[in-house]
PDB file of C-alpha atoms in Angstrom:
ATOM      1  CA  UNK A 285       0.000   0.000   0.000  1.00  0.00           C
ATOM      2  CA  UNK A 286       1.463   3.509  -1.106  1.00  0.00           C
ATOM      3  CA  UNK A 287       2.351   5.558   2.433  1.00  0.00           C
ATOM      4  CA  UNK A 288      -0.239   8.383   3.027  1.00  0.00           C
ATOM      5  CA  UNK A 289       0.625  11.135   5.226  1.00  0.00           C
ATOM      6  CA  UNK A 290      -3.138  11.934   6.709  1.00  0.00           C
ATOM      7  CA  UNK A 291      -3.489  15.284   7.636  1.00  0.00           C
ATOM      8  CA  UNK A 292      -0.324  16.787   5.940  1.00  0.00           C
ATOM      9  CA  UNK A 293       0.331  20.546   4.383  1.00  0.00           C
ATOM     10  CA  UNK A 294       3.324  21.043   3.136  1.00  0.00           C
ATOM     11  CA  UNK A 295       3.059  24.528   4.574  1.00  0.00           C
ATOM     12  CA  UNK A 296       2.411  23.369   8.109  1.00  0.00           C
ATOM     13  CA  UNK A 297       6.138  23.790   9.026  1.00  0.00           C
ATOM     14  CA  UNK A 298       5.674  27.865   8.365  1.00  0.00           C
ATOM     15  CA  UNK A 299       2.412  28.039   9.496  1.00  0.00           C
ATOM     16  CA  UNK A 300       2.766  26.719  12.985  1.00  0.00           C
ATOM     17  CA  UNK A 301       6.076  27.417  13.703  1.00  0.00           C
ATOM     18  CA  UNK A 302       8.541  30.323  14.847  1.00  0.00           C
ATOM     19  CA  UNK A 303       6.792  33.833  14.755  1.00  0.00           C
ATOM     20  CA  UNK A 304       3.549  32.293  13.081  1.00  0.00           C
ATOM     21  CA  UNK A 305       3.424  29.950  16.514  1.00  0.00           C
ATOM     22  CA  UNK A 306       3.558  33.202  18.561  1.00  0.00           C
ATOM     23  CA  UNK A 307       0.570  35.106  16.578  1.00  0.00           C
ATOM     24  CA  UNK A 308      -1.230  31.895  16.691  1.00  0.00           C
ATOM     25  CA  UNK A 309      -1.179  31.919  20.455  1.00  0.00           C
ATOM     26  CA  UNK A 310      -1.576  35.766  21.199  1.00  0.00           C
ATOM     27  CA  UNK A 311      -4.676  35.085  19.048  1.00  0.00           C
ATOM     28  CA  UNK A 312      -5.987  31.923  20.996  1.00  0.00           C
ATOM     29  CA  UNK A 313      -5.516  34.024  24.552  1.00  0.00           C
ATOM     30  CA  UNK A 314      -7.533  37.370  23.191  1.00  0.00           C
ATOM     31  CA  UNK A 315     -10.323  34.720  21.847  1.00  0.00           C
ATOM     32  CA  UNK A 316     -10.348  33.125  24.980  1.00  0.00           C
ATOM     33  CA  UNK A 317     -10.544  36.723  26.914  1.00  0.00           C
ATOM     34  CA  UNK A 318     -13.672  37.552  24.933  1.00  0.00           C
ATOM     35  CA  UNK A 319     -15.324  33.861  25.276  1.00  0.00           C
ATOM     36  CA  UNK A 320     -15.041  33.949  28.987  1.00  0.00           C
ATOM     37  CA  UNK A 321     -16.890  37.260  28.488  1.00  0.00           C
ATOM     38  CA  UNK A 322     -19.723  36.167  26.552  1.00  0.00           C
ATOM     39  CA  UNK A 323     -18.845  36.609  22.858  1.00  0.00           C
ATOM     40  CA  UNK A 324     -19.328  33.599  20.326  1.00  0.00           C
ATOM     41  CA  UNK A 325     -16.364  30.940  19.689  1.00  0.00           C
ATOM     42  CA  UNK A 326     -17.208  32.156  16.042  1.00  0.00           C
ATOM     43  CA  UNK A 327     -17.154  35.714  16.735  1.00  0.00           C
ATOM     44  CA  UNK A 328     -13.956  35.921  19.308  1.00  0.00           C
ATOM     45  CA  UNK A 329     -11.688  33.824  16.794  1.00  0.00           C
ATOM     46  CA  UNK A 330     -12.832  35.756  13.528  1.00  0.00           C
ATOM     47  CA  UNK A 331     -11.960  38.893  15.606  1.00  0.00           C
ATOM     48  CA  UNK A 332      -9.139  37.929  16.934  1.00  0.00           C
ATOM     49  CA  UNK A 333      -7.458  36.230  13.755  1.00  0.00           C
ATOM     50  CA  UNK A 334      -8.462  39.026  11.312  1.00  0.00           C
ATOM     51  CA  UNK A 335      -6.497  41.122  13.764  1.00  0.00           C
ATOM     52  CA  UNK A 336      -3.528  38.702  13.580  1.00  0.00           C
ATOM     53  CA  UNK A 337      -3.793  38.331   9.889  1.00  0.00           C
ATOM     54  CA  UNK A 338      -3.950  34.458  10.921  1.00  0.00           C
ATOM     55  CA  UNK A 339      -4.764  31.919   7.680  1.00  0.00           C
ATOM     56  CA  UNK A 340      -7.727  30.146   7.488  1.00  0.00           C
ATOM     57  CA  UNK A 341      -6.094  26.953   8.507  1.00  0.00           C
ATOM     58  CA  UNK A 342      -4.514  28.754  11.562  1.00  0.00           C
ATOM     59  CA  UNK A 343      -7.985  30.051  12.187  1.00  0.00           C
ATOM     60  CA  UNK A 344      -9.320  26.387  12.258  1.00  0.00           C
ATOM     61  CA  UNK A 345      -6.736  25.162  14.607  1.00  0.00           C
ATOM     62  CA  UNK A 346      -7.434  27.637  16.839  1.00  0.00           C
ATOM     63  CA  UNK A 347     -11.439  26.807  16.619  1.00  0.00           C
ATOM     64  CA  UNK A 348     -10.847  23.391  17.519  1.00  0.00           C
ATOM     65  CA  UNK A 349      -8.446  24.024  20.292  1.00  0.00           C
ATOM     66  CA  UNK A 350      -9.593  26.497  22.944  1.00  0.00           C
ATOM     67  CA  UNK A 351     -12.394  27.081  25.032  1.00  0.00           C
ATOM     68  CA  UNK A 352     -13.937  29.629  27.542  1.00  0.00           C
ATOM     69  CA  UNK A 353     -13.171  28.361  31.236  1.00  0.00           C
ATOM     70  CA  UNK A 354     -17.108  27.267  31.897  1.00  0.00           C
ATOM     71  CA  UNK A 355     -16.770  24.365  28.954  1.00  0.00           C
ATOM     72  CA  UNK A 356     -12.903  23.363  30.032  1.00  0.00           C
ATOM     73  CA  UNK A 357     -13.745  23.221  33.568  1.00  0.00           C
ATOM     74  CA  UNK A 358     -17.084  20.996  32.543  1.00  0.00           C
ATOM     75  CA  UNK A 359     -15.171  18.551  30.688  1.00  0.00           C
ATOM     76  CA  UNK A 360     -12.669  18.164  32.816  1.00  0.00           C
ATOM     77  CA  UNK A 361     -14.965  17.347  35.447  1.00  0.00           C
ATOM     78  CA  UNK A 362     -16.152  14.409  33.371  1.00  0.00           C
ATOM     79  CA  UNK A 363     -12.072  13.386  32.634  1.00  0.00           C
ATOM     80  CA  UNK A 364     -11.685   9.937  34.035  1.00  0.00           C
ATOM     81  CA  UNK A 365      -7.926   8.656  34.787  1.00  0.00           C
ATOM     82  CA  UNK A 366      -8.664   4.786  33.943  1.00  0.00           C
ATOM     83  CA  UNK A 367     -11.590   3.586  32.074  1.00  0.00           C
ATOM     84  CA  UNK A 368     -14.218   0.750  33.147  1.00  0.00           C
ATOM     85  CA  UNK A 369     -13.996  -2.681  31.402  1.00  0.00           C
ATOM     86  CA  UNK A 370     -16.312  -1.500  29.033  1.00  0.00           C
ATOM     87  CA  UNK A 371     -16.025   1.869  26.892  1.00  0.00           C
ATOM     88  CA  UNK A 372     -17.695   3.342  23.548  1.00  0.00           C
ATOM     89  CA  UNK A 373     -15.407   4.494  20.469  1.00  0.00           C
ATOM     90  CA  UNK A 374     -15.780   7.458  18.372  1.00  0.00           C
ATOM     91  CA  UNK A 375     -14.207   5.704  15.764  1.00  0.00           C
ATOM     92  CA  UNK A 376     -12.939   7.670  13.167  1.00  0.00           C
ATOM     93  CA  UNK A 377     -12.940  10.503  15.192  1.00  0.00           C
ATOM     94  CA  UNK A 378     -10.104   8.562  17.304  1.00  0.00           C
ATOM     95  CA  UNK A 379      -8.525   6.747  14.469  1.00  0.00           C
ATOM     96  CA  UNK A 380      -8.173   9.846  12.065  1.00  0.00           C
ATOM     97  CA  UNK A 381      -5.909  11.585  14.820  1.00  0.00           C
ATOM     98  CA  UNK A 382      -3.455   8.522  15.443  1.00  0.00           C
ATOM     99  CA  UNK A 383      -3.202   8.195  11.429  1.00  0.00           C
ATOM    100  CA  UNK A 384      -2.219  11.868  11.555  1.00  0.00           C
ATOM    101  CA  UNK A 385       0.522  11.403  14.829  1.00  0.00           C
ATOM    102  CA  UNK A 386       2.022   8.340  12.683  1.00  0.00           C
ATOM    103  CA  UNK A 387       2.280  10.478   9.397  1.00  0.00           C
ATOM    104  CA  UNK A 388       4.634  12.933  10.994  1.00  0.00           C
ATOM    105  CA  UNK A 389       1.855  15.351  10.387  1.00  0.00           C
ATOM    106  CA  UNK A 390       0.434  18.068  12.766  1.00  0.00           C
ATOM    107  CA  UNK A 391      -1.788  17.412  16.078  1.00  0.00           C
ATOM    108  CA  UNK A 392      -3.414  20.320  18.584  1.00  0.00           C
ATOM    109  CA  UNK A 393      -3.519  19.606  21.593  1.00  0.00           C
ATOM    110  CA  UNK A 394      -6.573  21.941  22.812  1.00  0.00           C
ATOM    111  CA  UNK A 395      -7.525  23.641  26.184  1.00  0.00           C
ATOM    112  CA  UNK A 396      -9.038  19.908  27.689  1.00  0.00           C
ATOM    113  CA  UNK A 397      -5.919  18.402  27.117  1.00  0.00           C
ATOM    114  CA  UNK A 398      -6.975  16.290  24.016  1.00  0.00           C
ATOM    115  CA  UNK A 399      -5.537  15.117  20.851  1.00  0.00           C
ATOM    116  CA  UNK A 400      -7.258  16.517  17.355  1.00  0.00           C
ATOM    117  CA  UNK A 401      -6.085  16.253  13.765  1.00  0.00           C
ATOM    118  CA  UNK A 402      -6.876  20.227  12.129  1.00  0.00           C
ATOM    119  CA  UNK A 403      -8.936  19.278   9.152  1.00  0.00           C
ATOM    120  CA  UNK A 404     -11.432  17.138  10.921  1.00  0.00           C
ATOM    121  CA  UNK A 405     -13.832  14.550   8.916  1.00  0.00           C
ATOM    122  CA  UNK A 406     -15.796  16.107   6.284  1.00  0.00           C
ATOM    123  CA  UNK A 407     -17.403  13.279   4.711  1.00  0.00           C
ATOM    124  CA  UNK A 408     -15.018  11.190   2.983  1.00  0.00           C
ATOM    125  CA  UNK A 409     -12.796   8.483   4.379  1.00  0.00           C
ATOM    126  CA  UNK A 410      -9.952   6.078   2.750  1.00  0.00           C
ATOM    127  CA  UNK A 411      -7.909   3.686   4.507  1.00  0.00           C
ATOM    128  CA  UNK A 412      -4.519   4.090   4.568  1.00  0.00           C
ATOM    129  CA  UNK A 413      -0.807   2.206   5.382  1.00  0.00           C
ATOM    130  CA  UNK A 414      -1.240   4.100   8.914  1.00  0.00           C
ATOM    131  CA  UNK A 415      -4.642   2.504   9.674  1.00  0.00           C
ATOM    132  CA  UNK A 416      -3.913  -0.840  10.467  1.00  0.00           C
ATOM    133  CA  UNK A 417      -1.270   0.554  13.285  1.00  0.00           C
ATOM    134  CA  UNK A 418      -3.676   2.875  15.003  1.00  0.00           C
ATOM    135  CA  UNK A 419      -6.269   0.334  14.854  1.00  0.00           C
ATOM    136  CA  UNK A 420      -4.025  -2.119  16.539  1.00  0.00           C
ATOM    137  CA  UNK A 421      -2.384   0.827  19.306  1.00  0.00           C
ATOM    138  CA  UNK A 422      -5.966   1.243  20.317  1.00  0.00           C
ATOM    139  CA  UNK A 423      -6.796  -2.162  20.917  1.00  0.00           C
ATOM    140  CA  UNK A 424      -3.178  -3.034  22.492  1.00  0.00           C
ATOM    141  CA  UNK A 425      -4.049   0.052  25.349  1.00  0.00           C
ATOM    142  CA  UNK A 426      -7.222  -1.165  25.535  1.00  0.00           C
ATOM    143  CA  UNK A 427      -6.216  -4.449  26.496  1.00  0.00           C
ATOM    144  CA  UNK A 428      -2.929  -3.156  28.791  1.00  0.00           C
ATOM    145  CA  UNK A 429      -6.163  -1.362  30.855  1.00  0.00           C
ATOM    146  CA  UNK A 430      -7.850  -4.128  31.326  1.00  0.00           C
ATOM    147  CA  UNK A 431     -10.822  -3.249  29.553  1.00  0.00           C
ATOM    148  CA  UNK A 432     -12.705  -6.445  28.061  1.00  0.00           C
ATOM    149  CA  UNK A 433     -15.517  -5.184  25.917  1.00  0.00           C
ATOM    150  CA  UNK A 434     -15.072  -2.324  23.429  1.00  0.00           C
ATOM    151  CA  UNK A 435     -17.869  -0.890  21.161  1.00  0.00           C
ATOM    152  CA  UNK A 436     -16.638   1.132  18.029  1.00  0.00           C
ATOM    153  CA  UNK A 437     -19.053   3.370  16.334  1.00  0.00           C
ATOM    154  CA  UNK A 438     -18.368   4.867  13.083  1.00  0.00           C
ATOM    155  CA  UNK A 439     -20.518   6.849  10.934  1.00  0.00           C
ATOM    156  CA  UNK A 440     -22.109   4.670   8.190  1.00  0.00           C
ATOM    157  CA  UNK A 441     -22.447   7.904   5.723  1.00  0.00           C
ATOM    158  CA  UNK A 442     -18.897   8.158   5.482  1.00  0.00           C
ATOM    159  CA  UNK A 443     -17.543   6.660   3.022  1.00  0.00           C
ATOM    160  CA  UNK A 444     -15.306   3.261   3.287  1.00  0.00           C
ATOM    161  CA  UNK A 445     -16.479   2.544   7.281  1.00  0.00           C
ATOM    162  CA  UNK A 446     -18.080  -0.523   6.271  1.00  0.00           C
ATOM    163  CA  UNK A 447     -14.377  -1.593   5.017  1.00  0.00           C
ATOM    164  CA  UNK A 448     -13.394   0.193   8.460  1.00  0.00           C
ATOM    165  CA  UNK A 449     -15.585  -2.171  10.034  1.00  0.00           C
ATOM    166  CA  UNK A 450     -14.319  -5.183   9.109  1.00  0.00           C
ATOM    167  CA  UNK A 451     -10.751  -4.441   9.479  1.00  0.00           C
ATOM    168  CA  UNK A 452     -11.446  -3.364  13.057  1.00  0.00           C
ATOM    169  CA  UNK A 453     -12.602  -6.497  13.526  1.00  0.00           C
ATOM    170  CA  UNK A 454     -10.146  -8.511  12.010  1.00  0.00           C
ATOM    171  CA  UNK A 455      -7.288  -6.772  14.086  1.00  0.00           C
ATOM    172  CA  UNK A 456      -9.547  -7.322  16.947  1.00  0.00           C
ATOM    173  CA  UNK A 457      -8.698 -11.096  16.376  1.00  0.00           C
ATOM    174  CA  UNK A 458      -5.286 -11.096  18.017  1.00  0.00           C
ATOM    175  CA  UNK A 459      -6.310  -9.351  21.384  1.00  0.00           C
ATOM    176  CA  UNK A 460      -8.183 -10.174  24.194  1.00  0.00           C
ATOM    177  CA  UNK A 461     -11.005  -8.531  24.271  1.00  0.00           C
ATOM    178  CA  UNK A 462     -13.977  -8.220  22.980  1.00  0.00           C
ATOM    179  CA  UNK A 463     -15.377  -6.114  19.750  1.00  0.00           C
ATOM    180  CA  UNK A 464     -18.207  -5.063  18.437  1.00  0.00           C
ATOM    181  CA  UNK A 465     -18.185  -2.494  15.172  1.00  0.00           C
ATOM    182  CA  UNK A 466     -21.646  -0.463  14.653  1.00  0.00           C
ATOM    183  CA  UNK A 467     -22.475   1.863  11.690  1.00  0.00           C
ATOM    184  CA  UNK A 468     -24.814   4.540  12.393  1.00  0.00           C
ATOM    185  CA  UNK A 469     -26.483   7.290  10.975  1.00  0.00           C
ATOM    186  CA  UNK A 470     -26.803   9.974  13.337  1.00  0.00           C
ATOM    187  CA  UNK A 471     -23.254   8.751  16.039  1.00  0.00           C
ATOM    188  CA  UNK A 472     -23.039  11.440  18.310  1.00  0.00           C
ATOM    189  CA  UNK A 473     -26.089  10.626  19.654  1.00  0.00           C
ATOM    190  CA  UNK A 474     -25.204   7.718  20.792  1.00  0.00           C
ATOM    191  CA  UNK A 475     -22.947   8.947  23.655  1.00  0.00           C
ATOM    192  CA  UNK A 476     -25.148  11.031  24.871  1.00  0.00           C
ATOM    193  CA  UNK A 477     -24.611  10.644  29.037  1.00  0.00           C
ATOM    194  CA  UNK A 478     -22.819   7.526  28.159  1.00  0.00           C
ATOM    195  CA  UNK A 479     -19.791   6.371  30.477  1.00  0.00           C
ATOM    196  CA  UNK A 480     -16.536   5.719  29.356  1.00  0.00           C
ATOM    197  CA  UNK A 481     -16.723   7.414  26.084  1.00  0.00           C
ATOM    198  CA  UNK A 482     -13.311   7.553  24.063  1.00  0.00           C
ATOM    199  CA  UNK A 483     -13.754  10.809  22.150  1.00  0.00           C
ATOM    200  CA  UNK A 484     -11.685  14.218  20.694  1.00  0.00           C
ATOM    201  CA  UNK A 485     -14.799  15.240  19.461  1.00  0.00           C
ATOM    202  CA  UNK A 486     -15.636  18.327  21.835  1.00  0.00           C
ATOM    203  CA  UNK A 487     -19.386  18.212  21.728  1.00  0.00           C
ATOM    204  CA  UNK A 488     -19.595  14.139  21.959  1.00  0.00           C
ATOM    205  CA  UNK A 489     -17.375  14.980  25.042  1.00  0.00           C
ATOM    206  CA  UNK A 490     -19.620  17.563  26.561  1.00  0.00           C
ATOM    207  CA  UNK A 491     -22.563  15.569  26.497  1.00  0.00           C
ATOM    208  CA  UNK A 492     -21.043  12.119  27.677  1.00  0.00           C
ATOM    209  CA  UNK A 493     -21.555  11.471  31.444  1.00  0.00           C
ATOM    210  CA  UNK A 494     -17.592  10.562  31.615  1.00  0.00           C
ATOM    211  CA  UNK A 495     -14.897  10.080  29.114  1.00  0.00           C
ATOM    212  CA  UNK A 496     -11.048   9.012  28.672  1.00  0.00           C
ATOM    213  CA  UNK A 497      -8.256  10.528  26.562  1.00  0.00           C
ATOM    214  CA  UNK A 498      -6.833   7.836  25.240  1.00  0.00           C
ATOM    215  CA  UNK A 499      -5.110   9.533  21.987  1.00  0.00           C
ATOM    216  CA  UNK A 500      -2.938  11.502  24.521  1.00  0.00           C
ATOM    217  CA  UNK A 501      -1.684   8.205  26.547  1.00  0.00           C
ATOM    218  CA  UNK A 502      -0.995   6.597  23.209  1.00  0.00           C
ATOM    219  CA  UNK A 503       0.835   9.283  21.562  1.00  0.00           C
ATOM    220  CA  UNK A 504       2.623   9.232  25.286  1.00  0.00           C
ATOM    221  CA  UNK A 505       3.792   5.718  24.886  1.00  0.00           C
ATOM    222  CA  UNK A 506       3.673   5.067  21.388  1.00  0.00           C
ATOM    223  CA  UNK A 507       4.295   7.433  19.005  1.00  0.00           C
ATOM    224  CA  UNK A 508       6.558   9.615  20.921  1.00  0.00           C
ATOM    225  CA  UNK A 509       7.978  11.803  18.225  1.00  0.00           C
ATOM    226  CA  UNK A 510       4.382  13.045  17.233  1.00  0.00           C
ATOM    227  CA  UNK A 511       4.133  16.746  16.352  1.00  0.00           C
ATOM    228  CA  UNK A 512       2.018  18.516  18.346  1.00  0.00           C
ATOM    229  CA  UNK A 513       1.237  22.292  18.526  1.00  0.00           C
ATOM    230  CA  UNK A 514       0.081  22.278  22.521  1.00  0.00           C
ATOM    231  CA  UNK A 515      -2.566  25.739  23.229  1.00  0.00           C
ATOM    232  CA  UNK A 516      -3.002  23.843  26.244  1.00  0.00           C
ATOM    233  CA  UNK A 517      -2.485  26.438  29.276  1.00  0.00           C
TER     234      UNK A 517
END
């Protein structure tokens, strides 16, 4: 299979490094300072990046990295350390961001402390030479946890997560544990006030009744030399 970098722009290196990394986060702390007083996410950012002359893709990592204090301090209330021996995947939500740490290619790591890719899923979906080795550095933490029954939900609009689906379950063949792949329609619903949701999705983590980061302890372990722009304060 040809190697895919998911996630990459060749322009990333510029963008998010050096003086660029400084406007980025001047811009992140002014749209914070006007979220915690009542303004929009929408509104604070497009101020705050028109004023930093920030690119569109600087302007989405930014979006999909900070957050007024109220929503932080709300999902970090719901942050569990060590998950229960059963949990529920945001699957390509989770898998999309590991493919990204093993291209080389850049990862935000946003005001909660979690791992997200800067494009996000729009739609379309291909496997790739990186999927197979998230798949399996999911399932191997999983399993180091102690957690015995894992349920993977990926959107079934998307396109190629019924082929998803059935490689998930043939990696899931050489651990110990067990898994079960759904495809639905309408996914974030399905975590609603759920325990032991496995999410970077913010708004799938806002409305679970407790989640885990696992993204951040495998990039930890496992794919150390991931490149990571951190906004975390």
């Amino acid at each position: 299979m040809k190697s895919i970098r998911r996630g990459y722009v060749d322009k990333d290196e510029e963008l998010f490094s050096g003086s660029q990394r400084a406007k980025i986060l001047s811009a992140a702390n002014d749209a914070r300072w006007l979220m915690n007083r009542g303004y929009s996410a929408e509104s604070a950012i497009t101020f705050t990046s028109n004023h930093y002359l920030l690119t569109s893709r600087q302007r989405m990592a930014i979006f999909r990295s900070i957050l007024p204090d109220e929503d932080k301090t709300t999902r970090l209330k719901k942050e569990i350390l060590k998950p229960g021996t059963e949990v529920l995947i945001d699957g390509l939500n989770i898998i999309i961001t590991l493919e990204t740490a093993l291209s080389h290619s850049l990862v935000l790591r946003g005001d909660d402390g979690v791992l997200r890719d800067v494009a996000g899923l729009h739609g379309t979906y291909r496997i790739i030479d990186k999927t197979a080795k998230a798949i399996e550095q999911i399932l191997q933490t999983l399993s180091n946890l102690d957690v015995r029954n894992a349920t993977f939900i990926l959107d079934k609009p998307v396109s190629n997560s019924g082929s998803l689906k059935q490689l998930i379950l043939e990696i899931s063949r050489n651990f110990n544990l067990k898994v079960v792949v759904e495809l639905d329609m309408n996914p974030d619903q399905i975590f609603v006030d759920k325990e032991n949701v496995i999410s970077s999705d913010g708004p799938v983590i806002l409305r679970s009744s407790s989640w885990f980061n696992l993204n951040s302890m495998i990039v930890r372990d496992m794919i150390p030399y991931t490149w990571v722009f951190n906004f975390e304060l």
